[in-house]
PDB file of C-alpha atoms in Angstrom:
ATOM      1  CA  UNK A   3      93.093 102.433 -99.040  1.00 89.00           C
ATOM      2  CA  UNK A   4      93.875 106.004-100.148  1.00 95.00           C
ATOM      3  CA  UNK A   5      92.252 108.884 -98.262  1.00 95.00           C
ATOM      4  CA  UNK A   6      90.514 109.926-101.488  1.00 97.00           C
ATOM      5  CA  UNK A   7      88.414 106.745-101.300  1.00 98.00           C
ATOM      6  CA  UNK A   8      86.908 107.802 -97.966  1.00 98.00           C
ATOM      7  CA  UNK A   9      86.432 111.379 -99.149  1.00 98.00           C
ATOM      8  CA  UNK A  10      84.544 110.095-102.179  1.00 98.00           C
ATOM      9  CA  UNK A  11      82.169 108.128 -99.927  1.00 98.00           C
ATOM     10  CA  UNK A  12      81.249 111.362 -98.166  1.00 98.00           C
ATOM     11  CA  UNK A  13      80.903 113.265-101.434  1.00 98.00           C
ATOM     12  CA  UNK A  14      78.660 110.623-103.038  1.00 98.00           C
ATOM     13  CA  UNK A  15      76.414 110.475 -99.962  1.00 98.00           C
ATOM     14  CA  UNK A  16      76.058 114.251 -99.630  1.00 98.00           C
ATOM     15  CA  UNK A  17      75.327 114.609-103.351  1.00 98.00           C
ATOM     16  CA  UNK A  18      72.321 112.312-103.001  1.00 96.00           C
ATOM     17  CA  UNK A  19      73.775 109.518-105.091  1.00 97.00           C
ATOM     18  CA  UNK A  20      73.665 105.846-104.121  1.00 97.00           C
ATOM     19  CA  UNK A  21      76.722 103.727-103.500  1.00 98.00           C
ATOM     20  CA  UNK A  22      76.867 100.651-105.718  1.00 98.00           C
ATOM     21  CA  UNK A  23      76.094  97.274-104.155  1.00 98.00           C
ATOM     22  CA  UNK A  24      79.707  96.256-104.763  1.00 98.00           C
ATOM     23  CA  UNK A  25      81.009  99.256-102.817  1.00 98.00           C
ATOM     24  CA  UNK A  26      78.507  98.613-100.024  1.00 98.00           C
ATOM     25  CA  UNK A  27      79.724  95.040 -99.708  1.00 98.00           C
ATOM     26  CA  UNK A  28      83.342  96.194 -99.577  1.00 98.00           C
ATOM     27  CA  UNK A  29      82.576  98.581 -96.708  1.00 98.00           C
ATOM     28  CA  UNK A  30      81.380  95.632 -94.625  1.00 98.00           C
ATOM     29  CA  UNK A  31      83.936  93.015 -95.618  1.00 97.00           C
ATOM     30  CA  UNK A  32      87.150  94.453 -97.088  1.00 97.00           C
ATOM     31  CA  UNK A  33      90.043  94.489 -94.613  1.00 95.00           C
ATOM     32  CA  UNK A  34      91.858  97.172 -96.603  1.00 97.00           C
ATOM     33  CA  UNK A  35      89.077  99.620 -95.732  1.00 98.00           C
ATOM     34  CA  UNK A  36      90.182 100.902 -92.344  1.00 98.00           C
ATOM     35  CA  UNK A  37      87.621 101.559 -89.647  1.00 98.00           C
ATOM     36  CA  UNK A  38      88.748 104.954 -88.316  1.00 98.00           C
ATOM     37  CA  UNK A  39      88.796 106.827 -91.652  1.00 98.00           C
ATOM     38  CA  UNK A  40      85.507 105.109 -92.522  1.00 98.00           C
ATOM     39  CA  UNK A  41      83.956 106.412 -89.303  1.00 98.00           C
ATOM     40  CA  UNK A  42      85.272 109.885 -90.060  1.00 98.00           C
ATOM     41  CA  UNK A  43      83.810 109.794 -93.571  1.00 98.00           C
ATOM     42  CA  UNK A  44      80.413 108.826 -92.119  1.00 98.00           C
ATOM     43  CA  UNK A  45      80.743 111.525 -89.475  1.00 98.00           C
ATOM     44  CA  UNK A  46      81.197 114.194 -92.159  1.00 98.00           C
ATOM     45  CA  UNK A  47      77.745 113.228 -93.479  1.00 98.00           C
ATOM     46  CA  UNK A  48      76.227 113.084 -89.986  1.00 98.00           C
ATOM     47  CA  UNK A  49      77.746 116.484 -89.086  1.00 98.00           C
ATOM     48  CA  UNK A  50      76.289 118.097 -92.206  1.00 98.00           C
ATOM     49  CA  UNK A  51      72.721 117.303 -91.158  1.00 98.00           C
ATOM     50  CA  UNK A  52      72.877 116.850 -87.370  1.00 98.00           C
ATOM     51  CA  UNK A  53      76.109 118.531 -86.197  1.00 96.00           C
ATOM     52  CA  UNK A  54      77.262 116.813 -82.989  1.00 95.00           C
ATOM     53  CA  UNK A  55      73.812 116.574 -81.385  1.00 96.00           C
ATOM     54  CA  UNK A  56      72.315 113.306 -80.118  1.00 95.00           C
ATOM     55  CA  UNK A  57      68.561 112.807 -80.083  1.00 92.00           C
ATOM     56  CA  UNK A  58      67.410 110.852 -77.041  1.00 88.00           C
ATOM     57  CA  UNK A  59      64.387 108.561 -76.971  1.00 85.00           C
ATOM     58  CA  UNK A  60      62.558 106.866 -74.135  1.00 84.00           C
ATOM     59  CA  UNK A  61      60.617 103.733 -75.000  1.00 84.00           C
ATOM     60  CA  UNK A  62      57.491 102.781 -73.049  1.00 84.00           C
ATOM     61  CA  UNK A  63      56.579  99.116 -73.477  1.00 84.00           C
ATOM     62  CA  UNK A  64      52.886  99.893 -73.020  1.00 86.00           C
ATOM     63  CA  UNK A  65      51.637  96.367 -73.741  1.00 82.00           C
ATOM     64  CA  UNK A  66      53.704  93.223 -73.383  1.00 78.00           C
ATOM     65  CA  UNK A  67      53.006  89.686 -74.594  1.00 66.00           C
ATOM     66  CA  UNK A  68      49.675  88.249 -75.770  1.00 73.00           C
ATOM     67  CA  UNK A  69      50.877  88.540 -79.360  1.00 84.00           C
ATOM     68  CA  UNK A  70      49.497  86.225 -82.092  1.00 81.00           C
ATOM     69  CA  UNK A  71      52.506  86.731 -84.374  1.00 87.00           C
ATOM     70  CA  UNK A  72      55.467  84.336 -84.545  1.00 87.00           C
ATOM     71  CA  UNK A  73      58.421  86.684 -85.130  1.00 88.00           C
ATOM     72  CA  UNK A  74      61.260  84.241 -84.432  1.00 85.00           C
ATOM     73  CA  UNK A  75      63.471  86.825 -82.703  1.00 82.00           C
ATOM     74  CA  UNK A  76      60.834  88.117 -80.276  1.00 82.00           C
ATOM     75  CA  UNK A  77      60.178  87.011 -76.694  1.00 78.00           C
ATOM     76  CA  UNK A  78      56.554  88.157 -77.044  1.00 75.00           C
ATOM     77  CA  UNK A  79      55.775  85.884 -80.010  1.00 73.00           C
ATOM     78  CA  UNK A  80      53.073  83.241 -79.690  1.00 70.00           C
ATOM     79  CA  UNK A  81      55.732  80.615 -80.389  1.00 74.00           C
ATOM     80  CA  UNK A  82      58.129  81.849 -77.674  1.00 69.00           C
ATOM     81  CA  UNK A  83      58.456  80.076 -74.339  1.00 72.00           C
ATOM     82  CA  UNK A  84      60.389  82.921 -72.726  1.00 79.00           C
ATOM     83  CA  UNK A  85      59.331  83.783 -69.184  1.00 72.00           C
ATOM     84  CA  UNK A  86      58.231  87.401 -69.607  1.00 72.00           C
ATOM     85  CA  UNK A  87      55.827  89.613 -67.699  1.00 75.00           C
ATOM     86  CA  UNK A  88      52.781  89.718 -69.953  1.00 75.00           C
ATOM     87  CA  UNK A  89      50.293  92.519 -69.416  1.00 80.00           C
ATOM     88  CA  UNK A  90      47.543  94.257 -71.399  1.00 81.00           C
ATOM     89  CA  UNK A  91      47.655  97.938 -72.323  1.00 85.00           C
ATOM     90  CA  UNK A  92      48.747  99.990 -69.332  1.00 91.00           C
ATOM     91  CA  UNK A  93      46.216 102.396 -67.784  1.00 94.00           C
ATOM     92  CA  UNK A  94      46.123 105.873 -69.277  1.00 94.00           C
ATOM     93  CA  UNK A  95      47.372 107.380 -66.022  1.00 95.00           C
ATOM     94  CA  UNK A  96      50.502 105.224 -66.143  1.00 94.00           C
ATOM     95  CA  UNK A  97      51.245 105.997 -69.800  1.00 94.00           C
ATOM     96  CA  UNK A  98      50.794 109.732 -69.141  1.00 95.00           C
ATOM     97  CA  UNK A  99      53.000 109.594 -66.043  1.00 94.00           C
ATOM     98  CA  UNK A 100      55.730 107.938 -68.103  1.00 92.00           C
ATOM     99  CA  UNK A 101      55.351 110.645 -70.764  1.00 93.00           C
ATOM    100  CA  UNK A 102      55.945 113.222 -68.030  1.00 94.00           C
ATOM    101  CA  UNK A 103      59.050 111.396 -66.844  1.00 90.00           C
ATOM    102  CA  UNK A 104      60.333 111.210 -70.409  1.00 88.00           C
ATOM    103  CA  UNK A 105      59.907 114.952 -70.852  1.00 90.00           C
ATOM    104  CA  UNK A 106      61.504 115.783 -67.508  1.00 89.00           C
ATOM    105  CA  UNK A 107      64.493 113.525 -68.227  1.00 83.00           C
ATOM    106  CA  UNK A 108      65.276 115.493 -71.376  1.00 83.00           C
ATOM    107  CA  UNK A 109      64.039 112.991 -73.963  1.00 84.00           C
ATOM    108  CA  UNK A 110      63.367 114.409 -77.403  1.00 86.00           C
ATOM    109  CA  UNK A 111      60.817 111.746 -78.282  1.00 89.00           C
ATOM    110  CA  UNK A 112      58.501 109.447 -76.295  1.00 91.00           C
ATOM    111  CA  UNK A 113      57.973 106.080 -77.995  1.00 89.00           C
ATOM    112  CA  UNK A 114      54.857 104.064 -77.134  1.00 93.00           C
ATOM    113  CA  UNK A 115      55.193 100.408 -78.119  1.00 90.00           C
ATOM    114  CA  UNK A 116      52.437  97.793 -78.091  1.00 89.00           C
ATOM    115  CA  UNK A 117      52.525  94.086 -78.818  1.00 84.00           C
ATOM    116  CA  UNK A 118      49.983  92.521 -81.183  1.00 86.00           C
ATOM    117  CA  UNK A 119      49.232  92.235 -84.882  1.00 91.00           C
ATOM    118  CA  UNK A 120      47.617  95.655 -85.081  1.00 93.00           C
ATOM    119  CA  UNK A 121      45.111  97.918 -83.300  1.00 93.00           C
ATOM    120  CA  UNK A 122      41.340  97.601 -83.684  1.00 94.00           C
ATOM    121  CA  UNK A 123      39.300 100.729 -84.579  1.00 96.00           C
ATOM    122  CA  UNK A 124      38.364 101.045 -80.897  1.00 96.00           C
ATOM    123  CA  UNK A 125      42.007 100.835 -79.863  1.00 95.00           C
ATOM    124  CA  UNK A 126      42.975 103.405 -82.508  1.00 97.00           C
ATOM    125  CA  UNK A 127      40.427 105.852 -81.077  1.00 97.00           C
ATOM    126  CA  UNK A 128      41.794 105.213 -77.581  1.00 96.00           C
ATOM    127  CA  UNK A 129      45.369 105.793 -78.721  1.00 96.00           C
ATOM    128  CA  UNK A 130      44.369 108.997 -80.518  1.00 97.00           C
ATOM    129  CA  UNK A 131      42.896 110.335 -77.268  1.00 97.00           C
ATOM    130  CA  UNK A 132      46.091 109.434 -75.394  1.00 96.00           C
ATOM    131  CA  UNK A 133      48.283 111.116 -77.986  1.00 97.00           C
ATOM    132  CA  UNK A 134      46.220 114.320 -77.839  1.00 97.00           C
ATOM    133  CA  UNK A 135      46.602 114.404 -74.071  1.00 97.00           C
ATOM    134  CA  UNK A 136      50.358 113.858 -74.156  1.00 96.00           C
ATOM    135  CA  UNK A 137      50.830 116.556 -76.811  1.00 96.00           C
ATOM    136  CA  UNK A 138      48.648 119.015 -74.877  1.00 96.00           C
ATOM    137  CA  UNK A 139      50.608 118.528 -71.653  1.00 95.00           C
ATOM    138  CA  UNK A 140      54.230 118.153 -72.745  1.00 94.00           C
ATOM    139  CA  UNK A 141      56.328 119.656 -75.567  1.00 93.00           C
ATOM    140  CA  UNK A 142      57.688 116.280 -76.634  1.00 93.00           C
ATOM    141  CA  UNK A 143      57.423 114.340 -79.861  1.00 94.00           C
ATOM    142  CA  UNK A 144      55.429 111.100 -79.816  1.00 95.00           C
ATOM    143  CA  UNK A 145      56.193 107.958 -81.803  1.00 94.00           C
ATOM    144  CA  UNK A 146      53.866 104.944 -81.830  1.00 96.00           C
ATOM    145  CA  UNK A 147      54.613 101.317 -82.647  1.00 94.00           C
ATOM    146  CA  UNK A 148      51.332  99.403 -82.744  1.00 93.00           C
ATOM    147  CA  UNK A 149      51.697  96.755 -85.457  1.00 93.00           C
ATOM    148  CA  UNK A 150      49.996  96.721 -88.842  1.00 96.00           C
ATOM    149  CA  UNK A 151      48.030  99.908 -89.579  1.00 96.00           C
ATOM    150  CA  UNK A 152      45.848 100.887 -92.551  1.00 97.00           C
ATOM    151  CA  UNK A 153      45.345 104.292 -94.162  1.00 98.00           C
ATOM    152  CA  UNK A 154      42.222 105.134 -92.157  1.00 98.00           C
ATOM    153  CA  UNK A 155      43.878 104.377 -88.828  1.00 97.00           C
ATOM    154  CA  UNK A 156      47.030 106.242 -89.810  1.00 98.00           C
ATOM    155  CA  UNK A 157      44.927 109.304 -90.663  1.00 98.00           C
ATOM    156  CA  UNK A 158      43.200 109.253 -87.271  1.00 98.00           C
ATOM    157  CA  UNK A 159      46.521 109.000 -85.445  1.00 98.00           C
ATOM    158  CA  UNK A 160      48.055 111.817 -87.477  1.00 97.00           C
ATOM    159  CA  UNK A 161      45.062 114.054 -86.780  1.00 97.00           C
ATOM    160  CA  UNK A 162      45.562 113.383 -83.071  1.00 97.00           C
ATOM    161  CA  UNK A 163      49.083 114.786 -83.284  1.00 97.00           C
ATOM    162  CA  UNK A 164      51.211 111.677 -83.709  1.00 97.00           C
ATOM    163  CA  UNK A 165      54.652 112.708 -84.962  1.00 96.00           C
ATOM    164  CA  UNK A 166      55.913 109.345 -86.202  1.00 96.00           C
ATOM    165  CA  UNK A 167      54.712 105.811 -86.771  1.00 97.00           C
ATOM    166  CA  UNK A 168      57.252 103.055 -86.162  1.00 95.00           C
ATOM    167  CA  UNK A 169      57.139  99.823 -88.090  1.00 96.00           C
ATOM    168  CA  UNK A 170      60.474  98.147 -88.778  1.00 96.00           C
ATOM    169  CA  UNK A 171      61.187  96.234 -91.978  1.00 97.00           C
ATOM    170  CA  UNK A 172      63.715  94.233 -89.882  1.00 96.00           C
ATOM    171  CA  UNK A 173      65.261  92.377 -92.816  1.00 97.00           C
ATOM    172  CA  UNK A 174      65.043  92.022 -96.576  1.00 97.00           C
ATOM    173  CA  UNK A 175      62.032  90.694 -98.465  1.00 97.00           C
ATOM    174  CA  UNK A 176      63.993  87.576 -99.469  1.00 97.00           C
ATOM    175  CA  UNK A 177      65.060  86.778 -95.893  1.00 96.00           C
ATOM    176  CA  UNK A 178      61.746  87.672 -94.243  1.00 96.00           C
ATOM    177  CA  UNK A 179      60.083  84.211 -94.471  1.00 96.00           C
ATOM    178  CA  UNK A 180      62.971  82.863 -92.371  1.00 94.00           C
ATOM    179  CA  UNK A 181      62.105  85.103 -89.424  1.00 92.00           C
ATOM    180  CA  UNK A 182      58.282  85.197 -89.490  1.00 93.00           C
ATOM    181  CA  UNK A 183      55.381  83.257 -91.041  1.00 92.00           C
ATOM    182  CA  UNK A 184      52.258  85.028 -89.708  1.00 94.00           C
ATOM    183  CA  UNK A 185      52.739  88.196 -91.732  1.00 94.00           C
ATOM    184  CA  UNK A 186      54.898  89.215 -94.672  1.00 95.00           C
ATOM    185  CA  UNK A 187      57.457  91.821 -95.612  1.00 97.00           C
ATOM    186  CA  UNK A 188      54.791  93.327 -97.859  1.00 97.00           C
ATOM    187  CA  UNK A 189      52.417  93.666 -94.882  1.00 96.00           C
ATOM    188  CA  UNK A 190      55.058  95.779 -93.177  1.00 96.00           C
ATOM    189  CA  UNK A 191      55.704  97.794 -96.319  1.00 97.00           C
ATOM    190  CA  UNK A 192      51.941  98.426 -96.663  1.00 97.00           C
ATOM    191  CA  UNK A 193      51.844  99.891 -93.137  1.00 97.00           C
ATOM    192  CA  UNK A 194      54.674 102.300 -93.917  1.00 97.00           C
ATOM    193  CA  UNK A 195      53.044 103.318 -97.189  1.00 97.00           C
ATOM    194  CA  UNK A 196      49.716 103.875 -95.378  1.00 97.00           C
ATOM    195  CA  UNK A 197      51.476 106.254 -92.992  1.00 97.00           C
ATOM    196  CA  UNK A 198      53.107 108.100 -95.871  1.00 96.00           C
ATOM    197  CA  UNK A 199      49.788 108.370 -97.700  1.00 97.00           C
ATOM    198  CA  UNK A 200      48.392 110.539 -94.882  1.00 97.00           C
ATOM    199  CA  UNK A 201      51.610 112.506 -94.457  1.00 96.00           C
ATOM    200  CA  UNK A 202      52.771 110.768 -91.294  1.00 96.00           C
ATOM    201  CA  UNK A 203      56.542 110.533 -90.825  1.00 96.00           C
ATOM    202  CA  UNK A 204      57.893 106.990 -90.638  1.00 97.00           C
ATOM    203  CA  UNK A 205      60.364 105.338 -88.313  1.00 95.00           C
ATOM    204  CA  UNK A 206      61.591 102.043 -89.716  1.00 97.00           C
ATOM    205  CA  UNK A 207      64.772 100.067 -89.368  1.00 97.00           C
ATOM    206  CA  UNK A 208      66.583  96.775 -89.287  1.00 98.00           C
ATOM    207  CA  UNK A 209      67.776  94.002 -86.983  1.00 96.00           C
ATOM    208  CA  UNK A 210      71.345  92.942 -87.752  1.00 97.00           C
ATOM    209  CA  UNK A 211      72.518  89.419 -86.933  1.00 95.00           C
ATOM    210  CA  UNK A 212      69.493  87.224 -87.699  1.00 94.00           C
ATOM    211  CA  UNK A 213      71.300  84.982 -90.175  1.00 93.00           C
ATOM    212  CA  UNK A 214      70.939  87.405 -93.070  1.00 95.00           C
ATOM    213  CA  UNK A 215      73.570  87.894 -95.743  1.00 95.00           C
ATOM    214  CA  UNK A 216      75.451  91.059 -96.619  1.00 97.00           C
ATOM    215  CA  UNK A 217      73.129  91.510 -99.601  1.00 98.00           C
ATOM    216  CA  UNK A 218      70.102  91.484 -97.286  1.00 98.00           C
ATOM    217  CA  UNK A 219      71.497  94.345 -95.202  1.00 98.00           C
ATOM    218  CA  UNK A 220      72.212  96.343 -98.348  1.00 98.00           C
ATOM    219  CA  UNK A 221      68.710  95.741 -99.730  1.00 98.00           C
ATOM    220  CA  UNK A 222      67.038  96.885 -96.502  1.00 98.00           C
ATOM    221  CA  UNK A 223      69.187 100.022 -96.348  1.00 98.00           C
ATOM    222  CA  UNK A 224      68.264 100.912 -99.913  1.00 98.00           C
ATOM    223  CA  UNK A 225      64.573 100.088 -99.389  1.00 97.00           C
ATOM    224  CA  UNK A 226      64.521 102.472 -96.409  1.00 98.00           C
ATOM    225  CA  UNK A 227      66.255 105.087 -98.553  1.00 97.00           C
ATOM    226  CA  UNK A 228      63.529 104.706-101.200  1.00 96.00           C
ATOM    227  CA  UNK A 229      60.876 105.149 -98.496  1.00 96.00           C
ATOM    228  CA  UNK A 230      62.710 108.266 -97.261  1.00 96.00           C
ATOM    229  CA  UNK A 231      62.135 107.277 -93.645  1.00 97.00           C
ATOM    230  CA  UNK A 232      62.705 110.087 -91.168  1.00 95.00           C
ATOM    231  CA  UNK A 233      64.067 107.808 -88.468  1.00 95.00           C
ATOM    232  CA  UNK A 234      66.033 104.597 -88.875  1.00 97.00           C
ATOM    233  CA  UNK A 235      66.758 102.400 -85.833  1.00 96.00           C
ATOM    234  CA  UNK A 236      69.573  99.909 -86.332  1.00 97.00           C
ATOM    235  CA  UNK A 237      69.158  97.034 -83.865  1.00 95.00           C
ATOM    236  CA  UNK A 238      71.706  94.306 -83.226  1.00 95.00           C
ATOM    237  CA  UNK A 239      70.162  90.938 -82.460  1.00 93.00           C
ATOM    238  CA  UNK A 240      70.295  89.728 -78.884  1.00 88.00           C
ATOM    239  CA  UNK A 241      69.423  86.016 -78.530  1.00 83.00           C
ATOM    240  CA  UNK A 242      66.736  85.539 -75.886  1.00 80.00           C
ATOM    241  CA  UNK A 243      66.117  82.111 -74.403  1.00 80.00           C
ATOM    242  CA  UNK A 244      62.777  80.658 -75.484  1.00 76.00           C
ATOM    243  CA  UNK A 245      62.558  82.296 -78.900  1.00 76.00           C
ATOM    244  CA  UNK A 246      62.816  80.374 -82.172  1.00 75.00           C
ATOM    245  CA  UNK A 247      65.896  82.316 -83.226  1.00 80.00           C
ATOM    246  CA  UNK A 248      68.455  81.364 -80.622  1.00 74.00           C
ATOM    247  CA  UNK A 249      71.727  81.258 -82.557  1.00 70.00           C
ATOM    248  CA  UNK A 250      74.356  83.562 -81.131  1.00 64.00           C
ATOM    249  CA  UNK A 251      75.205  86.027 -83.898  1.00 66.00           C
ATOM    250  CA  UNK A 252      78.873  86.474 -84.759  1.00 81.00           C
ATOM    251  CA  UNK A 253      78.767  90.260 -84.531  1.00 94.00           C
ATOM    252  CA  UNK A 254      81.927  92.161 -83.700  1.00 96.00           C
ATOM    253  CA  UNK A 255      82.292  95.844 -82.744  1.00 97.00           C
ATOM    254  CA  UNK A 256      84.121  96.438 -86.031  1.00 98.00           C
ATOM    255  CA  UNK A 257      81.327  94.911 -88.121  1.00 98.00           C
ATOM    256  CA  UNK A 258      78.559  96.700 -86.207  1.00 97.00           C
ATOM    257  CA  UNK A 259      80.273 100.063 -86.706  1.00 98.00           C
ATOM    258  CA  UNK A 260      80.688  99.343 -90.419  1.00 98.00           C
ATOM    259  CA  UNK A 261      76.959  98.592 -90.682  1.00 98.00           C
ATOM    260  CA  UNK A 262      76.151 101.963 -89.086  1.00 98.00           C
ATOM    261  CA  UNK A 263      78.506 103.722 -91.513  1.00 98.00           C
ATOM    262  CA  UNK A 264      76.851 101.978 -94.464  1.00 98.00           C
ATOM    263  CA  UNK A 265      73.384 102.995 -93.299  1.00 98.00           C
ATOM    264  CA  UNK A 266      74.557 106.601 -92.838  1.00 98.00           C
ATOM    265  CA  UNK A 267      76.024 106.793 -96.340  1.00 98.00           C
ATOM    266  CA  UNK A 268      72.844 105.328 -97.868  1.00 98.00           C
ATOM    267  CA  UNK A 269      70.446 107.380 -95.687  1.00 98.00           C
ATOM    268  CA  UNK A 270      72.316 110.650 -95.152  1.00 98.00           C
ATOM    269  CA  UNK A 271      69.382 112.737 -93.911  1.00 98.00           C
ATOM    270  CA  UNK A 272      67.733 110.087 -91.718  1.00 98.00           C
ATOM    271  CA  UNK A 273      67.930 110.134 -87.954  1.00 97.00           C
ATOM    272  CA  UNK A 274      69.955 106.950 -87.482  1.00 98.00           C
ATOM    273  CA  UNK A 275      69.495 105.413 -84.049  1.00 96.00           C
ATOM    274  CA  UNK A 276      71.917 102.889 -82.612  1.00 95.00           C
ATOM    275  CA  UNK A 277      69.305 100.813 -80.832  1.00 93.00           C
ATOM    276  CA  UNK A 278      68.983  97.409 -79.133  1.00 87.00           C
ATOM    277  CA  UNK A 279      72.171  95.429 -78.643  1.00 89.00           C
ATOM    278  CA  UNK A 280      74.571  98.364 -78.674  1.00 91.00           C
ATOM    279  CA  UNK A 281      75.857  97.712 -75.150  1.00 89.00           C
ATOM    280  CA  UNK A 282      76.421  94.010 -75.828  1.00 89.00           C
ATOM    281  CA  UNK A 283      77.879  94.006 -79.337  1.00 93.00           C
ATOM    282  CA  UNK A 284      79.872  97.271 -79.407  1.00 94.00           C
ATOM    283  CA  UNK A 285      81.389  96.639 -75.983  1.00 93.00           C
ATOM    284  CA  UNK A 286      84.256  99.083 -75.282  1.00 94.00           C
ATOM    285  CA  UNK A 287      83.723 100.737 -78.679  1.00 96.00           C
ATOM    286  CA  UNK A 288      80.100 101.708 -78.007  1.00 95.00           C
ATOM    287  CA  UNK A 289      80.693 105.472 -77.985  1.00 95.00           C
ATOM    288  CA  UNK A 290      82.142 105.278 -81.508  1.00 97.00           C
ATOM    289  CA  UNK A 291      78.641 104.466 -82.769  1.00 97.00           C
ATOM    290  CA  UNK A 292      77.878 108.180 -82.368  1.00 97.00           C
ATOM    291  CA  UNK A 293      80.138 109.031 -85.302  1.00 98.00           C
ATOM    292  CA  UNK A 294      77.654 107.627 -87.878  1.00 98.00           C
ATOM    293  CA  UNK A 295      74.551 107.549 -85.628  1.00 98.00           C
ATOM    294  CA  UNK A 296      72.895 110.615 -84.120  1.00 97.00           C
ATOM    295  CA  UNK A 297      70.249 109.011 -81.915  1.00 95.00           C
ATOM    296  CA  UNK A 298      69.862 106.410 -79.181  1.00 91.00           C
ATOM    297  CA  UNK A 299      67.495 105.185 -76.504  1.00 83.00           C
ATOM    298  CA  UNK A 300      68.214 106.644 -73.098  1.00 78.00           C
ATOM    299  CA  UNK A 301      65.906 104.148 -71.441  1.00 62.00           C
ATOM    300  CA  UNK A 302      63.495 101.341 -72.222  1.00 50.00           C
ATOM    301  CA  UNK A 303      64.061  98.199 -74.256  1.00 47.00           C
ATOM    302  CA  UNK A 304      61.297  95.668 -74.752  1.00 42.00           C
ATOM    303  CA  UNK A 305      62.519  92.431 -73.205  1.00 44.00           C
ATOM    304  CA  UNK A 306      66.264  92.975 -72.855  1.00 45.00           C
ATOM    305  CA  UNK A 307      68.490  94.901 -70.479  1.00 52.00           C
ATOM    306  CA  UNK A 308      70.115  98.164 -71.554  1.00 50.00           C
ATOM    307  CA  UNK A 309      72.373 100.754 -69.986  1.00 59.00           C
ATOM    308  CA  UNK A 310      71.238 103.050 -67.216  1.00 74.00           C
ATOM    309  CA  UNK A 311      70.153 106.520 -68.311  1.00 78.00           C
ATOM    310  CA  UNK A 312      72.917 108.175 -66.282  1.00 81.00           C
ATOM    311  CA  UNK A 313      75.617 106.081 -67.971  1.00 85.00           C
ATOM    312  CA  UNK A 314      74.241 106.861 -71.429  1.00 86.00           C
ATOM    313  CA  UNK A 315      74.155 110.605 -70.716  1.00 87.00           C
ATOM    314  CA  UNK A 316      77.661 110.497 -69.314  1.00 91.00           C
ATOM    315  CA  UNK A 317      78.924 108.721 -72.447  1.00 91.00           C
ATOM    316  CA  UNK A 318      77.362 111.386 -74.694  1.00 92.00           C
ATOM    317  CA  UNK A 319      78.786 114.277 -72.662  1.00 92.00           C
ATOM    318  CA  UNK A 320      82.240 112.715 -72.590  1.00 92.00           C
TER     319      UNK A 320
END
């Protein structure tokens, strides 16, 4: 492929135009499109908005298990038989201590994640109090992932100082019934739109490798573009014993890097985070994810092992 092809990808992305579905599919499947110039083209977009900086996040799994939903990929689902440590919401003192550790470790954002369908009004009030305390004590951004949220709850959380609400689309609307039956794609979209209604920034992304087609990945990327999400985590499915979705995905480092490039071209101004599965699926090419992506977790996955914080920092510095 001529160098002008890669230059045009950068130009189209920076101009705010959308790549056609046919071009998107080629980026993921066409052998004549070489990986290194593709990564460089994506990096030109990333550099325009984020230079060579990497935003670091620490995830606090504040409540684990006891979830009524049946997300087929999740070890916390009511249908999963995975042996996990289930616990209710951690005490405030523990959540605040972890916020302090996140700040002292150099994290840009502290992500509080809770299992469950969604918070009750009482829980929302409790979370708002926690968020106010964290923001008063530490100059760190706070992101919350608490399930389905309505406009009223989103407004309370924003007033408390919440910087972002996380709620992943995970896959396309067409593929969604194959990965969950207790809530819908539209339920997730409604939560994101509730957050946007009150002016709350959204964090929403995708899980790659759950049996979806190329067209599903393209549709999710473009849906997130239409939502103008501020933060976009790209996860790569890790099969966990005991979940309904146990097939080992045929993800290669080359394919995973192409997905990140596609998501950068389609969401040029979004903070794109290479999230769960990066250590496993990218293998020796993991650091190359930072050409299209500008964010990663330094610590804290939900029910899967990740890299140590020191190794991640070393990789970024190198």
